Structure formats: C-alpha cells, structure tokens
Amino acid sequence: MNSSRRNFLHLAAGAAALPAVSRVARAQGYPTRPITMVVGAAAGGPTDTIGRIITERMRNALGQTIVIENNGAAAGSIAHGRVARAAPDGYTLSLGHWGRTLSTSRLHACV
C-alpha cells in the first residue's frame, strides 16, 4: 500500500469519526450565583462607601446579587488573604487600600 493511499484512509477515518467526538464547548453564563466583594476596611468608612457604590452598579449591569463582607482587621490583610485563598472562579472580589496591604500572586480579582 503506498503512502498517499494510507494517508487518504487515515483522513477518511478521522473525518468519519469527527462528528462522534466533536462537541461545541459553551461557556457557562457569568454570573450564575451571588458574587462576594471582600472589603478590607471597616463598615461605614470611605472604602466601604466606594465598595457599595461599585456593587450597586455591578448589580444593575450583571443582574446578580453582590454580597459585601467588611473585614478591616490587620489593615485589610486578613480580608485580602481570604480572597487569595478563594477559588479562582471570579466570584470573590477584593477592594481595599493597596498601599498598606501585602499582595500575593494568587489574588484573582481586584477592583
């Protein structure tokens, strides 16, 4: 059997099997569940106020609930550490003062 015939048979077999293994990948709609914004400051402060303004606009744009969690302990490092350990799925955001916060390479989303 010559090489061109063998190549043709391989291509024909691959083309015949293609409909069986071919699937269209579809991304899941975002967001499908509530988003959490972790604010590295106490409630009622300027950072919290900015976070609430941002989340109100995000709620309107995304049509999804956004939960704000305030944690000003350790100048926001505890809050940002929680975000750094969160699943990298885009549902946990962080807001805080970066000048006094140690950032990590695993921080997934920053507003």
CSV table of C-alpha atoms in Angstrom, one decimal:
chain,number,residue,atom,x,y,z
A,1,MET,CA,0.0,0.0,0.0
A,2,ASN,CA,1.5,3.3,-1.0
A,3,SER,CA,1.9,6.3,1.3
A,4,SER,CA,-0.8,8.5,-0.4
A,5,ARG,CA,-3.4,5.8,-0.1
A,6,ARG,CA,-2.6,5.2,3.6
A,7,ASN,CA,-2.9,9.0,4.3
A,8,PHE,CA,-6.2,9.1,2.5
A,9,LEU,CA,-7.6,6.3,4.5
A,10,HIS,CA,-6.4,7.9,7.8
A,11,LEU,CA,-8.0,11.2,6.8
A,12,ALA,CA,-11.2,9.4,5.8
A,13,ALA,CA,-11.4,7.5,9.1
A,14,GLY,CA,-10.7,10.7,11.0
A,15,ALA,CA,-13.4,12.6,9.1
A,16,ALA,CA,-15.9,9.7,9.7
A,17,ALA,CA,-15.2,9.8,13.5
A,18,LEU,CA,-15.2,13.6,13.8
A,19,PRO,CA,-19.0,14.0,14.3
A,20,ALA,CA,-18.9,11.5,17.1
A,21,VAL,CA,-16.2,13.2,19.1
A,22,SER,CA,-16.7,16.8,18.2
A,23,ARG,CA,-18.6,18.8,20.8
A,24,VAL,CA,-19.1,22.5,20.9
A,25,ALA,CA,-17.7,24.0,24.1
A,26,ARG,CA,-20.0,26.5,25.6
A,27,ALA,CA,-19.1,28.7,28.4
A,28,GLN,CA,-21.3,28.8,31.4
A,29,GLY,CA,-23.1,32.2,31.8
A,30,TYR,CA,-21.5,34.6,34.3
A,31,PRO,CA,-22.6,35.1,36.9
A,32,THR,CA,-24.8,32.2,37.8
A,33,ARG,CA,-24.6,32.7,41.6
A,34,PRO,CA,-24.0,35.6,44.0
A,35,ILE,CA,-20.7,37.4,43.9
A,36,THR,CA,-18.8,38.3,47.1
A,37,MET,CA,-16.9,41.5,47.4
A,38,VAL,CA,-14.5,41.5,50.4
A,39,VAL,CA,-13.7,45.0,51.6
A,40,GLY,CA,-10.5,45.3,53.6
A,41,ALA,CA,-11.9,48.1,55.8
A,42,ALA,CA,-14.5,48.7,58.5
A,43,ALA,CA,-18.1,49.2,57.5
A,44,GLY,CA,-19.1,52.9,57.1
A,45,GLY,CA,-15.7,54.1,56.1
A,46,PRO,CA,-14.7,55.7,52.8
A,47,THR,CA,-13.6,52.3,51.3
A,48,ASP,CA,-16.8,50.7,52.3
A,49,THR,CA,-18.8,53.6,50.7
A,50,ILE,CA,-16.8,53.2,47.4
A,51,GLY,CA,-17.5,49.5,47.5
A,52,ARG,CA,-21.2,50.0,47.9
A,53,ILE,CA,-21.3,52.4,45.0
A,54,ILE,CA,-19.4,50.0,42.8
A,55,THR,CA,-21.5,47.0,43.8
A,56,GLU,CA,-24.8,48.9,43.1
A,57,ARG,CA,-23.7,49.5,39.5
A,58,MET,CA,-22.5,45.9,39.2
A,59,ARG,CA,-25.8,44.6,40.4
A,60,ASN,CA,-27.6,46.7,37.8
A,61,ALA,CA,-25.2,45.6,35.0
A,62,LEU,CA,-24.9,41.9,35.9
A,63,GLY,CA,-28.4,41.3,37.3
A,64,GLN,CA,-26.9,39.3,40.2
A,65,THR,CA,-26.7,39.7,44.0
A,66,ILE,CA,-23.4,41.0,45.3
A,67,VAL,CA,-22.6,40.5,48.9
A,68,ILE,CA,-20.2,42.8,50.7
A,69,GLU,CA,-18.1,41.4,53.5
A,70,ASN,CA,-16.2,44.0,55.6
A,71,ASN,CA,-13.0,43.0,57.4
A,72,GLY,CA,-10.7,45.7,58.5
A,73,ALA,CA,-8.5,43.6,60.8
A,74,ALA,CA,-4.8,43.7,60.2
A,75,ALA,CA,-5.2,46.7,57.9
A,76,GLY,CA,-7.1,44.6,55.4
A,77,SER,CA,-4.5,41.8,55.1
A,78,ILE,CA,-6.9,39.2,56.5
A,79,ALA,CA,-9.6,40.1,54.0
A,80,HIS,CA,-7.2,40.1,51.1
A,81,GLY,CA,-5.7,36.8,52.2
A,82,ARG,CA,-9.2,35.3,52.2
A,83,VAL,CA,-9.6,36.4,48.6
A,84,ALA,CA,-6.2,35.0,47.7
A,85,ARG,CA,-7.3,31.6,49.0
A,86,ALA,CA,-10.7,31.7,47.3
A,87,ALA,CA,-11.5,29.5,44.3
A,88,PRO,CA,-10.2,31.2,41.1
A,89,ASP,CA,-13.7,31.4,39.6
A,90,GLY,CA,-14.3,35.2,39.6
A,91,TYR,CA,-17.0,35.1,42.3
A,92,THR,CA,-14.8,36.6,45.1
A,93,LEU,CA,-13.6,40.2,44.6
A,94,SER,CA,-11.3,42.3,46.7
A,95,LEU,CA,-11.4,46.0,47.5
A,96,GLY,CA,-9.0,47.8,49.8
A,97,HIS,CA,-6.0,50.1,50.1
A,98,TRP,CA,-3.1,48.6,48.4
A,99,GLY,CA,-0.5,50.9,49.8
A,100,ARG,CA,-0.6,49.2,53.2
A,101,THR,CA,-1.6,45.7,52.1
A,102,LEU,CA,0.7,42.9,51.1
A,103,SER,CA,-0.5,41.5,47.8
A,104,THR,CA,0.1,37.9,46.7
A,105,SER,CA,0.4,36.4,43.3
A,106,ARG,CA,-2.7,34.3,43.8
A,107,LEU,CA,-5.0,37.3,44.1
A,108,HIS,CA,-7.6,36.6,41.5
A,109,ALA,CA,-9.7,39.7,41.1
A,110,CYS,CA,-9.1,43.2,42.2
A,111,VAL,CA,-11.5,46.2,41.8
